[in-house]
Coordinates of C-alpha atoms in Angstrom, one line a residue:
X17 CA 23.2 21.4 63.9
X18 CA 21.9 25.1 65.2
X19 CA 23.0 23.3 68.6
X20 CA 26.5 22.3 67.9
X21 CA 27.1 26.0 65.8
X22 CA 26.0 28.3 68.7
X23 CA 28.7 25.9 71.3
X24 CA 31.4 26.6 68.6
X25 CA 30.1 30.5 68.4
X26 CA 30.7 30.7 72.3
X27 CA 34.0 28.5 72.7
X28 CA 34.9 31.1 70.0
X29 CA 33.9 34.0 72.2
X30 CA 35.4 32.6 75.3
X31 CA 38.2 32.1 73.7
X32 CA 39.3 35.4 71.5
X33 CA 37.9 37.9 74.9
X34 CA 40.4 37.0 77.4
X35 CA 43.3 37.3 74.7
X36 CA 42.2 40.6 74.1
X37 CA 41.5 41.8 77.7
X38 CA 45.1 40.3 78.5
X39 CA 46.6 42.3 75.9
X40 CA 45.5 45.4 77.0
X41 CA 46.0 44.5 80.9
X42 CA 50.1 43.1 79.7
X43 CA 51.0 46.2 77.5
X44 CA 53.9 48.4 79.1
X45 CA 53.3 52.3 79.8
X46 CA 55.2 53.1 76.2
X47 CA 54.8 56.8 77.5
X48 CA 58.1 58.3 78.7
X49 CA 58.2 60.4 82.0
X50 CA 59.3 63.8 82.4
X51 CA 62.1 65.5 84.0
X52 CA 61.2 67.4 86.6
X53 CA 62.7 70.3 88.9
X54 CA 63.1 71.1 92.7
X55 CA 59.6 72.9 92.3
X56 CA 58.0 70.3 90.2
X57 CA 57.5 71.9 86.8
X58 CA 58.7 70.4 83.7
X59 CA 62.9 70.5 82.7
X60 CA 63.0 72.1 79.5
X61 CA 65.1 72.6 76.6
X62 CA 64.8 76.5 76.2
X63 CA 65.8 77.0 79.9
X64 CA 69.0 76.4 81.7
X65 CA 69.3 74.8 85.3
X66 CA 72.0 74.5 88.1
X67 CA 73.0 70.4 89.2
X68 CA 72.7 70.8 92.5
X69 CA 73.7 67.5 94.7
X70 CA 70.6 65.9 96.8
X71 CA 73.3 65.3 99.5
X72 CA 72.8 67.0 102.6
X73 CA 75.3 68.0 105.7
X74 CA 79.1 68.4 105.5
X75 CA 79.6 65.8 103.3
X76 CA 77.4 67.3 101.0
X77 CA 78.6 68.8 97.5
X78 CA 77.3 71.6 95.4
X79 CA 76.7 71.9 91.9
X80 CA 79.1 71.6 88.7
X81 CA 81.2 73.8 87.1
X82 CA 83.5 73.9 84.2
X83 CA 87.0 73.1 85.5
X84 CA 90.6 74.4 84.8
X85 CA 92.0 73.6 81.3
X86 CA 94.3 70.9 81.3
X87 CA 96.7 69.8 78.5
X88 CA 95.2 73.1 76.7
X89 CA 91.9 70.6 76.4
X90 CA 88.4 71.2 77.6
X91 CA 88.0 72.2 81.4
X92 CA 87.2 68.9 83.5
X93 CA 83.8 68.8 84.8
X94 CA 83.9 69.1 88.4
X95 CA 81.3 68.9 91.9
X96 CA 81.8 72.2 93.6
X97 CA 81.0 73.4 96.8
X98 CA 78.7 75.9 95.6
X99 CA 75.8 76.0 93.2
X100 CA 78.1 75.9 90.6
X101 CA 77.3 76.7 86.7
X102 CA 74.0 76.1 84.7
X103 CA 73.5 73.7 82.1
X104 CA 71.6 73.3 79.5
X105 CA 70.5 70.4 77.5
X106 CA 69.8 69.4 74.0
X107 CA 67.6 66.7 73.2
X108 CA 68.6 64.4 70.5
X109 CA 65.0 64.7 68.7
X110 CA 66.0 68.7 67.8
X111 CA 62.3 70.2 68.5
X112 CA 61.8 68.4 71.8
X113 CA 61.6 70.9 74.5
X114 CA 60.5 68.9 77.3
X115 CA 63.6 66.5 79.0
X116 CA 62.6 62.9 79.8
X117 CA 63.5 60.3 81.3
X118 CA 65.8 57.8 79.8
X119 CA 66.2 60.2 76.4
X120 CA 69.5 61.0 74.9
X121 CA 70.5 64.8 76.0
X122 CA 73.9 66.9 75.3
X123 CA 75.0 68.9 78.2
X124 CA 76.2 72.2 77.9
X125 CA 77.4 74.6 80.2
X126 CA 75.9 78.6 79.8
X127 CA 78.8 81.1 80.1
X128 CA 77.8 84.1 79.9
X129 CA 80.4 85.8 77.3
X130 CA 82.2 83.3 76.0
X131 CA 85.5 83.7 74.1
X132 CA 88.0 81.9 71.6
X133 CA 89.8 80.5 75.0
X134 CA 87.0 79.9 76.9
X135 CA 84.2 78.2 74.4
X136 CA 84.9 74.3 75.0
X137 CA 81.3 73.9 76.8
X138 CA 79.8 70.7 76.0
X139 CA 80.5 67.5 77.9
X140 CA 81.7 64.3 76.7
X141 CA 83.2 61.2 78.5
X142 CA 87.1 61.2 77.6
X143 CA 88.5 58.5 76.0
X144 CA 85.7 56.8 74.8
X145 CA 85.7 53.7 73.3
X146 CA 88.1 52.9 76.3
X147 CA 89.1 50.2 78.8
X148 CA 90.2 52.3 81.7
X149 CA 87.6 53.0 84.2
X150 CA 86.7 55.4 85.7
X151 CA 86.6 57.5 82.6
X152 CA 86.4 61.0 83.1
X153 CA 84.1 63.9 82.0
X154 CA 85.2 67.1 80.4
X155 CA 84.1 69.8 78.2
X156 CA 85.5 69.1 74.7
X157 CA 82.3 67.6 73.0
X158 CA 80.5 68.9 70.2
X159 CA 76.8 69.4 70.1
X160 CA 73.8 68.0 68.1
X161 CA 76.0 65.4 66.0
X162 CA 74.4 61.6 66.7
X163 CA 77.7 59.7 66.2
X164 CA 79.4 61.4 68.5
X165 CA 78.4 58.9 71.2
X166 CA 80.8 60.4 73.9
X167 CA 78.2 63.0 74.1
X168 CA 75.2 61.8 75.0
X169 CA 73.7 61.3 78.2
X170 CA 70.7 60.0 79.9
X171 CA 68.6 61.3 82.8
X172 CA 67.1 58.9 85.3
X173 CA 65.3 58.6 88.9
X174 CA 67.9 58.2 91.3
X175 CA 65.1 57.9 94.3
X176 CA 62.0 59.2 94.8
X177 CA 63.2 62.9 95.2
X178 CA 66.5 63.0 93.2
X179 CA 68.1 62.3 89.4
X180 CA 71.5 61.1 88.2
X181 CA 73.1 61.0 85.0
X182 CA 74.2 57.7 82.8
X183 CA 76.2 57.4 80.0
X184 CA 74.8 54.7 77.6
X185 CA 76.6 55.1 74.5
X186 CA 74.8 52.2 72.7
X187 CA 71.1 53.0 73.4
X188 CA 68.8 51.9 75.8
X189 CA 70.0 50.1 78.9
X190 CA 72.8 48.2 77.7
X191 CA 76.4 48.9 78.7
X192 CA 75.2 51.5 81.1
X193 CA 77.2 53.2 83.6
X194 CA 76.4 56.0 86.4
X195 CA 78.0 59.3 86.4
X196 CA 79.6 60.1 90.1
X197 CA 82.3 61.8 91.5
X198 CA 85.8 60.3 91.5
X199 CA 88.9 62.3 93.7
X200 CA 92.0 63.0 92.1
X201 CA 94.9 65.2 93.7
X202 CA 92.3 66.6 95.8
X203 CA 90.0 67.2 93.0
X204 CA 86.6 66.3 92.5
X205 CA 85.5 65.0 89.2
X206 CA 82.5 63.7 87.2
X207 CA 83.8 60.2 85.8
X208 CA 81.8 57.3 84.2
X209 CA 81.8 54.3 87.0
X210 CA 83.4 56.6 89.5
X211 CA 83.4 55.9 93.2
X212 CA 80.9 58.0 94.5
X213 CA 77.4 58.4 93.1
X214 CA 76.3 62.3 92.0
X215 CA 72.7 62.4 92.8
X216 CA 70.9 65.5 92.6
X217 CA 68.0 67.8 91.8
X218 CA 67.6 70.3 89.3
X219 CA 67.6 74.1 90.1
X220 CA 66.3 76.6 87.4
X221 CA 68.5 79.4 86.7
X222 CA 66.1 82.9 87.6
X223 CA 68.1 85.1 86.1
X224 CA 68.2 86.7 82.5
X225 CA 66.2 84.7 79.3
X226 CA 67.7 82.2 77.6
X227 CA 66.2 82.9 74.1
X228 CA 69.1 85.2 73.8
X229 CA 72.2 83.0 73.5
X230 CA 70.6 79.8 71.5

């Protein structure tokens, strides 16, 4: 009887210490990775940062900028030839400072003295809920409200050394699309499932604080 209880101890044992050792060997990396910059420190929430494209030699664009008004709506969001204007972003979860990956953000551009005319600044994907593609970014969002799905945006590794932007208005990875650069009348716009991918790297702004204007 001592026997046939210590075989059914050890079948027990043999049993229940794999389970557990494949549990913790299965179980996914739940931690979420940081954004990071050209110098490798940490995107953050209380700083503000130029989108500057990872593409090099004459095909090569520059940053973003807030476009010309059109329709006496937001300002399209545009690539430039230069470094553009700086951005900053608000995580959904309102006291996260550092960005990660894969995390709902707003974007907004900085100006620097803003004005009645001039104060259209945070991006959104126009015409959303939509059937047209590619649909088109501009600057007539409003910040910090979770509904607003046309809003939100997701940073994710483009390649080893660059980022890109995806709209995922439903959470997660479902019904994803990548923000690129679409041409029109000579024009370069951001646009949801454009032609052109936008990759690029992020470019801390080293001028004044930012404390001031939040």
């Amino acid at each position: 009887m001592k026997r046939l209880v210590l075989l059914i101890s050890l079948v027990h044992l043999v049993l229940s210490f794999p389970s557990s050792c494949s549990s913790a060997a299965t179980t996914p990396n739940q931690l979420l990775q940081v954004v990071r910059d050209i110098n490798g420190d940490i995107v953050k929430s209380n700083a503000r940062y130029f989108l500057m494209s990872s593409v090099r030699g004459v095909d090569g664009f520059g940053g973003v900028r807030r476009g010309p008004t059109i329709n006496g709506a937001g300002g399209a969001v545009t690539a430039d030839l230069d470094r553009g204007m700086p951005v900053i972003f608000k995580p959904k979860a309102g006291k996260q400072v550092e960005i990660t990956e894969s995390t709902d953000v707003n974007i907004e551009f900085y100006l620097d003295n803003p004005t009645a005319k001039c104060n259209n600044t945070v991006w959104e994907v126009e015409g959303f809920p939509g059937h047209y593609y590619p649909m088109f970014l501009s600057t007539n969002g409003k910040a910090g409200n979770p509904s607003e799905l046309a809003t939100w945006f997701q940073i994710k590794k483009a390649d080893s050394s660059s980022y890109k932007l995806v709209f995922c208005p439903f959470g997660g990875s479902l019904l994803c699309n990548d923000i690129g650069i679409q041409v029109v009348d000579e024009q370069r716009r951001l646009a949801a499932s454009a032609d052109h991918p936008f990759n690029f790297v992020f470019i801390k702004d080293p001028y004044i604080g930012i404390n001031s204007i939040i």
